[in-house]
Amino acid sequence: MSKDTILILDFGSQYTQLIARRVREFKVYSVIEPCTLDIEKIKVINPKGIILSGGPHSVYEKGAPSLKEEIITLGVPILGICYGMQILVKTLKAEVREAKKREYGRAEMYIDDHSSLFFSLPPKIVSWMSHTDQAVKIPQGFKPLAHTSYTKFAAIGNSKKKIYGVQFHPEVIHTDCGTQIISNFLFRICEAFSNWQLEDFVESQIKEIREKVGSTNVICGLSGGVDSSTAAVLINKAIGKKLKCIFVNNGLLRKNEATEVLKIFSGHYKIDLHYADASVSFLKKLKGIIDPEQKRKIIGHEFINVFDAKAHKIKNVKFLVQGTLYPDVIESVSFFGGPTSRIKSHHNVGGLPLNMKLKLLEPFRQLFKDEVREIAKILKLPDEIINRHPFPGPGLAVRIVGEITAERLRILREADAILESIIRRHNLYNGLWQCFCVLLPLKTVGVMGDKRTYEHVVAVRAVNSLDGMTADWAKISFEVLGEISNTIINKVRGINRVVLDISSKPPATIEWE
């Protein structure tokens, strides 16, 4: 049986990938495409339902993304979210205007119709709003389904045509019963089946990689993190000895990381692993560089240069594997050329030279971190890899704010190792999404042994998250925080102050750079 597919058309929302993730949580396959997708390609996808994402524009402004009328006439169930609802209203010849009172964040919403989209929901829920515009007149054949104190049409629907719009964001965790709303759309309205499994994904990827690679060799950039490790094991299953892994020591790794990676993959997995110690060249290239985007691009260029040098020593190499994930793609550039605003480039997808000699294999490009962990379990990778916290491709370079030097790297490595050991000792590691130290570009006055010190400051960043797209700072006990601060200051030469980062994502990102 072929898998049912929900097509998500991206109008530029930073939440678009969350919509896809929520759909997949119900084991229904989802794909994201630009809102400009050709109607014939939509027919080829043959979606069971279509979701129109939010977006940063106003539907009435010049150059705003539009909705093709043919999509509405396909007879496929449609759910418009925020901008998606507004563009539905405009396309169907009704009216959207700037709201007299904007709604951002939590808003009490009253359900007026429980027959379809809001089936089994309570009469009142908390919804997550983010809009400056609203529908003031709804299309013919539609009826209001919900309202708030300031939004008359918080949700609308045409049950006959199975077209619905919501002004709020059901995909974010802040909306009460948001997953139930999505479930109602998938199963009650679209009549989709939960027939997509990650086991199927693994099988299809193995087949696809085997066909694509043919008789050539593949190089895998192995870091020891869950993404590249899982990719290596997956591709090894597909092509066996044709996989050649390269581990690059860029001088930006955590304490003892190079030794541990070599031990696991050369020793345990018996993978053909080539070690490249390029720490000197990376540090030389980064000398004097402060801007984080420049750091990422320099690291990306040098990373590929090292791979090119190694590739020349291995015959018949045509492909380079990278563990690029969906969040990397979304945060780096406009997805598929859509109107999403760029936040920052990522090592896996940004800063790569145009003359790169190898083609990319990115088996996880449309997966989230927790989905990759599930694949790692399917492939029976060890727990220490599966549960390892995410580590950025540029390594400690984006956890040192300011210039990268050997001394600053030493300080951060020692502090970070202490932090991890304490978190693990208190059995907190597996309950956190990420926990790490950031070295700040300033020094402060302190007192040690009755002597004045003027040394570095580190920030502790600990967050909880479901998929890395949104995150909240972790509420670690004062007792543990005190132990972290005291131990780092007492044991790491060059640090006399520890601070705690208590910002959430958004508005902050998880990494500082």
PDB file of N, CA and C in Angstrom, residues 220-233 245-250 253-254 256-266 269 271 273-275 303 307 321-323 347-348 364 369 372-373 376 381-393 395 420 424 429:
ATOM      1  N   CYS A 220      32.261   9.673   3.728  1.00  0.00           N
ATOM      2  CA  CYS A 220      31.359  10.168   4.766  1.00  0.00           C
ATOM      3  C   CYS A 220      32.141  11.011   5.760  1.00  0.00           C
ATOM      4  N   GLY A 221      31.681  12.216   5.977  1.00  0.00           N
ATOM      5  CA  GLY A 221      32.284  13.081   6.985  1.00  0.00           C
ATOM      6  C   GLY A 221      31.792  12.671   8.355  1.00  0.00           C
ATOM      7  N   LEU A 222      32.614  11.944   9.072  1.00  0.00           N
ATOM      8  CA  LEU A 222      32.208  11.388  10.360  1.00  0.00           C
ATOM      9  C   LEU A 222      32.667  12.286  11.504  1.00  0.00           C
ATOM     10  N   SER A 223      31.721  12.665  12.357  1.00  0.00           N
ATOM     11  CA  SER A 223      32.065  13.511  13.501  1.00  0.00           C
ATOM     12  C   SER A 223      31.917  12.779  14.829  1.00  0.00           C
ATOM     13  N   GLY A 224      31.153  11.690  14.833  1.00  0.00           N
ATOM     14  CA  GLY A 224      30.868  10.986  16.073  1.00  0.00           C
ATOM     15  C   GLY A 224      29.527  11.370  16.667  1.00  0.00           C
ATOM     16  N   GLY A 225      28.900  12.412  16.113  1.00  0.00           N
ATOM     17  CA  GLY A 225      27.561  12.793  16.545  1.00  0.00           C
ATOM     18  C   GLY A 225      26.521  11.838  15.987  1.00  0.00           C
ATOM     19  N   VAL A 226      25.312  11.946  16.481  1.00  0.00           N
ATOM     20  CA  VAL A 226      24.274  10.992  16.085  1.00  0.00           C
ATOM     21  C   VAL A 226      23.949  11.096  14.608  1.00  0.00           C
ATOM     22  N   ASP A 227      23.987  12.300  14.027  1.00  0.00           N
ATOM     23  CA  ASP A 227      23.610  12.466  12.625  1.00  0.00           C
ATOM     24  C   ASP A 227      24.590  11.762  11.692  1.00  0.00           C
ATOM     25  N   SER A 228      25.880  12.119  11.797  1.00  0.00           N
ATOM     26  CA  SER A 228      26.864  11.532  10.887  1.00  0.00           C
ATOM     27  C   SER A 228      27.088  10.047  11.190  1.00  0.00           C
ATOM     28  N   SER A 229      27.002   9.673  12.455  1.00  0.00           N
ATOM     29  CA  SER A 229      27.187   8.265  12.816  1.00  0.00           C
ATOM     30  C   SER A 229      26.069   7.398  12.240  1.00  0.00           C
ATOM     31  N   THR A 230      24.848   7.878  12.375  1.00  0.00           N
ATOM     32  CA  THR A 230      23.706   7.131  11.842  1.00  0.00           C
ATOM     33  C   THR A 230      23.772   7.073  10.321  1.00  0.00           C
ATOM     34  N   ALA A 231      24.163   8.194   9.704  1.00  0.00           N
ATOM     35  CA  ALA A 231      24.313   8.211   8.255  1.00  0.00           C
ATOM     36  C   ALA A 231      25.363   7.204   7.803  1.00  0.00           C
ATOM     37  N   ALA A 232      26.482   7.130   8.545  1.00  0.00           N
ATOM     38  CA  ALA A 232      27.558   6.203   8.188  1.00  0.00           C
ATOM     39  C   ALA A 232      27.087   4.754   8.257  1.00  0.00           C
ATOM     40  N   VAL A 233      26.384   4.410   9.330  1.00  0.00           N
ATOM     41  CA  VAL A 233      25.921   3.032   9.483  1.00  0.00           C
ATOM     42  C   VAL A 233      24.863   2.704   8.428  1.00  0.00           C
ATOM     43  N   CYS A 245      34.997   6.465   5.339  1.00  0.00           N
ATOM     44  CA  CYS A 245      34.735   7.535   6.302  1.00  0.00           C
ATOM     45  C   CYS A 245      36.000   8.345   6.578  1.00  0.00           C
ATOM     46  N   ILE A 246      35.832   9.631   6.684  1.00  0.00           N
ATOM     47  CA  ILE A 246      36.939  10.527   7.029  1.00  0.00           C
ATOM     48  C   ILE A 246      36.544  11.312   8.270  1.00  0.00           C
ATOM     49  N   PHE A 247      37.407  11.251   9.256  1.00  0.00           N
ATOM     50  CA  PHE A 247      37.190  12.039  10.470  1.00  0.00           C
ATOM     51  C   PHE A 247      38.205  13.172  10.491  1.00  0.00           C
ATOM     52  N   VAL A 248      37.702  14.394  10.440  1.00  0.00           N
ATOM     53  CA  VAL A 248      38.566  15.577  10.409  1.00  0.00           C
ATOM     54  C   VAL A 248      38.666  16.174  11.808  1.00  0.00           C
ATOM     55  N   ASN A 249      39.873  16.223  12.321  1.00  0.00           N
ATOM     56  CA  ASN A 249      40.119  16.941  13.571  1.00  0.00           C
ATOM     57  C   ASN A 249      40.398  18.389  13.193  1.00  0.00           C
ATOM     58  N   ASN A 250      39.377  19.229  13.343  1.00  0.00           N
ATOM     59  CA  ASN A 250      39.506  20.629  12.943  1.00  0.00           C
ATOM     60  C   ASN A 250      40.031  21.518  14.065  1.00  0.00           C
ATOM     61  N   LEU A 253      37.133  20.590  18.407  1.00  0.00           N
ATOM     62  CA  LEU A 253      36.385  19.506  19.023  1.00  0.00           C
ATOM     63  C   LEU A 253      36.385  19.610  20.541  1.00  0.00           C
ATOM     64  N   ARG A 254      35.501  18.819  21.160  1.00  0.00           N
ATOM     65  CA  ARG A 254      35.454  18.751  22.611  1.00  0.00           C
ATOM     66  C   ARG A 254      36.612  17.909  23.149  1.00  0.00           C
ATOM     67  N   ASN A 256      38.965  15.191  24.316  1.00  0.00           N
ATOM     68  CA  ASN A 256      39.143  13.755  24.031  1.00  0.00           C
ATOM     69  C   ASN A 256      38.237  13.234  22.920  1.00  0.00           C
ATOM     70  N   GLU A 257      37.615  14.112  22.177  1.00  0.00           N
ATOM     71  CA  GLU A 257      36.629  13.675  21.189  1.00  0.00           C
ATOM     72  C   GLU A 257      37.270  12.872  20.056  1.00  0.00           C
ATOM     73  N   ALA A 258      38.413  13.311  19.567  1.00  0.00           N
ATOM     74  CA  ALA A 258      39.065  12.611  18.453  1.00  0.00           C
ATOM     75  C   ALA A 258      39.401  11.171  18.833  1.00  0.00           C
ATOM     76  N   THR A 259      39.960  10.985  20.020  1.00  0.00           N
ATOM     77  CA  THR A 259      40.327   9.644  20.482  1.00  0.00           C
ATOM     78  C   THR A 259      39.110   8.735  20.582  1.00  0.00           C
ATOM     79  N   GLU A 260      38.016   9.248  21.111  1.00  0.00           N
ATOM     80  CA  GLU A 260      36.804   8.446  21.293  1.00  0.00           C
ATOM     81  C   GLU A 260      36.187   8.028  19.961  1.00  0.00           C
ATOM     82  N   VAL A 261      36.143   8.955  18.995  1.00  0.00           N
ATOM     83  CA  VAL A 261      35.560   8.635  17.689  1.00  0.00           C
ATOM     84  C   VAL A 261      36.366   7.553  16.986  1.00  0.00           C
ATOM     85  N   LEU A 262      37.682   7.686  16.997  1.00  0.00           N
ATOM     86  CA  LEU A 262      38.537   6.687  16.360  1.00  0.00           C
ATOM     87  C   LEU A 262      38.352   5.311  16.996  1.00  0.00           C
ATOM     88  N   LYS A 263      38.210   5.282  18.309  1.00  0.00           N
ATOM     89  CA  LYS A 263      38.040   4.019  19.024  1.00  0.00           C
ATOM     90  C   LYS A 263      36.728   3.332  18.645  1.00  0.00           C
ATOM     91  N   ILE A 264      35.633   4.116  18.589  1.00  0.00           N
ATOM     92  CA  ILE A 264      34.317   3.531  18.310  1.00  0.00           C
ATOM     93  C   ILE A 264      34.231   2.994  16.883  1.00  0.00           C
ATOM     94  N   PHE A 265      34.628   3.809  15.903  1.00  0.00           N
ATOM     95  CA  PHE A 265      34.355   3.420  14.508  1.00  0.00           C
ATOM     96  C   PHE A 265      35.452   2.575  13.883  1.00  0.00           C
ATOM     97  N   SER A 266      36.701   2.806  14.251  1.00  0.00           N
ATOM     98  CA  SER A 266      37.758   1.922  13.747  1.00  0.00           C
ATOM     99  C   SER A 266      37.746   0.602  14.502  1.00  0.00           C
ATOM    100  N   TYR A 269      33.123  -0.746  14.889  1.00  0.00           N
ATOM    101  CA  TYR A 269      32.411  -0.942  13.629  1.00  0.00           C
ATOM    102  C   TYR A 269      33.289  -1.440  12.487  1.00  0.00           C
ATOM    103  N   ILE A 271      34.858   0.137  10.391  1.00  0.00           N
ATOM    104  CA  ILE A 271      34.631   0.938   9.185  1.00  0.00           C
ATOM    105  C   ILE A 271      35.972   1.473   8.688  1.00  0.00           C
ATOM    106  N   LEU A 273      38.111   3.954   8.162  1.00  0.00           N
ATOM    107  CA  LEU A 273      38.131   5.318   8.685  1.00  0.00           C
ATOM    108  C   LEU A 273      39.495   5.965   8.466  1.00  0.00           C
ATOM    109  N   HIS A 274      39.476   7.111   7.789  1.00  0.00           N
ATOM    110  CA  HIS A 274      40.696   7.871   7.519  1.00  0.00           C
ATOM    111  C   HIS A 274      40.712   9.100   8.436  1.00  0.00           C
ATOM    112  N   TYR A 275      41.796   9.262   9.165  1.00  0.00           N
ATOM    113  CA  TYR A 275      41.916  10.357  10.138  1.00  0.00           C
ATOM    114  C   TYR A 275      42.732  11.498   9.541  1.00  0.00           C
ATOM    115  N   PHE A 303      36.787  22.668   5.491  1.00  0.00           N
ATOM    116  CA  PHE A 303      36.261  21.308   5.628  1.00  0.00           C
ATOM    117  C   PHE A 303      36.272  20.589   4.276  1.00  0.00           C
ATOM    118  N   PHE A 307      38.573  17.450   2.629  1.00  0.00           N
ATOM    119  CA  PHE A 307      37.954  16.289   1.995  1.00  0.00           C
ATOM    120  C   PHE A 307      38.456  16.093   0.566  1.00  0.00           C
ATOM    121  N   VAL A 321      29.002  12.357   1.940  1.00  0.00           N
ATOM    122  CA  VAL A 321      27.834  12.255   2.822  1.00  0.00           C
ATOM    123  C   VAL A 321      27.877  13.365   3.867  1.00  0.00           C
ATOM    124  N   GLN A 322      26.726  13.974   4.114  1.00  0.00           N
ATOM    125  CA  GLN A 322      26.607  14.932   5.210  1.00  0.00           C
ATOM    126  C   GLN A 322      25.308  14.668   5.966  1.00  0.00           C
ATOM    127  N   GLY A 323      25.342  14.917   7.275  1.00  0.00           N
ATOM    128  CA  GLY A 323      24.179  14.647   8.122  1.00  0.00           C
ATOM    129  C   GLY A 323      23.248  15.831   8.244  1.00  0.00           C
ATOM    130  N   HIS A 347      26.849  24.799   8.918  1.00  0.00           N
ATOM    131  CA  HIS A 347      28.038  24.189   8.330  1.00  0.00           C
ATOM    132  C   HIS A 347      27.668  23.196   7.236  1.00  0.00           C
ATOM    133  N   ASN A 348      26.616  22.431   7.430  1.00  0.00           N
ATOM    134  CA  ASN A 348      26.252  21.408   6.463  1.00  0.00           C
ATOM    135  C   ASN A 348      25.665  21.986   5.185  1.00  0.00           C
ATOM    136  N   PHE A 364      19.315  12.500   5.484  1.00  0.00           N
ATOM    137  CA  PHE A 364      18.419  12.970   6.537  1.00  0.00           C
ATOM    138  C   PHE A 364      17.973  14.407   6.327  1.00  0.00           C
ATOM    139  N   LYS A 369      15.758  15.863  14.296  1.00  0.00           N
ATOM    140  CA  LYS A 369      16.739  15.190  15.139  1.00  0.00           C
ATOM    141  C   LYS A 369      16.165  13.946  15.820  1.00  0.00           C
ATOM    142  N   VAL A 372      15.999  11.049  13.495  1.00  0.00           N
ATOM    143  CA  VAL A 372      17.303  10.428  13.267  1.00  0.00           C
ATOM    144  C   VAL A 372      17.662   9.513  14.443  1.00  0.00           C
ATOM    145  N   ARG A 373      17.343   9.943  15.649  1.00  0.00           N
ATOM    146  CA  ARG A 373      17.595   9.083  16.820  1.00  0.00           C
ATOM    147  C   ARG A 373      16.797   7.773  16.711  1.00  0.00           C
ATOM    148  N   ALA A 376      18.574   5.610  14.380  1.00  0.00           N
ATOM    149  CA  ALA A 376      19.756   5.052  15.045  1.00  0.00           C
ATOM    150  C   ALA A 376      19.374   3.827  15.882  1.00  0.00           C
ATOM    151  N   LEU A 381      22.500   1.340  16.893  1.00  0.00           N
ATOM    152  CA  LEU A 381      23.698   2.042  17.316  1.00  0.00           C
ATOM    153  C   LEU A 381      23.745   2.069  18.837  1.00  0.00           C
ATOM    154  N   PRO A 382      24.935   2.232  19.439  1.00  0.00           N
ATOM    155  CA  PRO A 382      25.031   2.244  20.904  1.00  0.00           C
ATOM    156  C   PRO A 382      24.367   3.470  21.514  1.00  0.00           C
ATOM    157  N   ASP A 383      23.903   3.332  22.759  1.00  0.00           N
ATOM    158  CA  ASP A 383      23.181   4.404  23.448  1.00  0.00           C
ATOM    159  C   ASP A 383      24.006   5.680  23.569  1.00  0.00           C
ATOM    160  N   GLU A 384      25.333   5.543  23.751  1.00  0.00           N
ATOM    161  CA  GLU A 384      26.151   6.745  23.936  1.00  0.00           C
ATOM    162  C   GLU A 384      26.178   7.622  22.688  1.00  0.00           C
ATOM    163  N   ILE A 385      25.872   7.038  21.542  1.00  0.00           N
ATOM    164  CA  ILE A 385      25.760   7.836  20.317  1.00  0.00           C
ATOM    165  C   ILE A 385      24.327   8.316  20.127  1.00  0.00           C
ATOM    166  N   ILE A 386      23.365   7.420  20.345  1.00  0.00           N
ATOM    167  CA  ILE A 386      21.953   7.774  20.140  1.00  0.00           C
ATOM    168  C   ILE A 386      21.543   8.952  21.013  1.00  0.00           C
ATOM    169  N   ASN A 387      21.971   8.956  22.267  1.00  0.00           N
ATOM    170  CA  ASN A 387      21.523   9.984  23.212  1.00  0.00           C
ATOM    171  C   ASN A 387      22.476  11.169  23.336  1.00  0.00           C
ATOM    172  N   ARG A 388      23.469  11.231  22.457  1.00  0.00           N
ATOM    173  CA  ARG A 388      24.425  12.325  22.518  1.00  0.00           C
ATOM    174  C   ARG A 388      23.761  13.641  22.146  1.00  0.00           C
ATOM    175  N   HIS A 389      24.071  14.685  22.874  1.00  0.00           N
ATOM    176  CA  HIS A 389      23.495  15.994  22.587  1.00  0.00           C
ATOM    177  C   HIS A 389      23.973  16.510  21.228  1.00  0.00           C
ATOM    178  N   PRO A 390      23.132  17.284  20.534  1.00  0.00           N
ATOM    179  CA  PRO A 390      23.550  17.878  19.257  1.00  0.00           C
ATOM    180  C   PRO A 390      24.806  18.727  19.436  1.00  0.00           C
ATOM    181  N   PHE A 391      25.694  18.636  18.460  1.00  0.00           N
ATOM    182  CA  PHE A 391      26.922  19.428  18.464  1.00  0.00           C
ATOM    183  C   PHE A 391      27.058  20.078  17.095  1.00  0.00           C
ATOM    184  N   PRO A 392      27.255  21.387  17.029  1.00  0.00           N
ATOM    185  CA  PRO A 392      27.258  22.084  15.737  1.00  0.00           C
ATOM    186  C   PRO A 392      28.425  21.665  14.850  1.00  0.00           C
ATOM    187  N   GLY A 393      28.207  21.674  13.538  1.00  0.00           N
ATOM    188  CA  GLY A 393      29.264  21.335  12.595  1.00  0.00           C
ATOM    189  C   GLY A 393      30.529  22.161  12.785  1.00  0.00           C
ATOM    190  N   GLY A 395      31.656  23.202  15.406  1.00  0.00           N
ATOM    191  CA  GLY A 395      32.236  22.867  16.707  1.00  0.00           C
ATOM    192  C   GLY A 395      32.283  24.021  17.673  1.00  0.00           C
ATOM    193  N   GLU A 420      29.573  18.742  31.554  1.00  0.00           N
ATOM    194  CA  GLU A 420      28.962  17.472  31.151  1.00  0.00           C
ATOM    195  C   GLU A 420      29.106  16.407  32.238  1.00  0.00           C
ATOM    196  N   ARG A 424      25.922  14.602  33.982  1.00  0.00           N
ATOM    197  CA  ARG A 424      25.779  13.144  33.919  1.00  0.00           C
ATOM    198  C   ARG A 424      25.727  12.534  35.317  1.00  0.00           C
ATOM    199  N   TYR A 429      21.600  14.314  32.073  1.00  0.00           N
ATOM    200  CA  TYR A 429      22.038  14.440  30.678  1.00  0.00           C
ATOM    201  C   TYR A 429      20.958  14.010  29.688  1.00  0.00           C
TER     202      TYR A 429
END
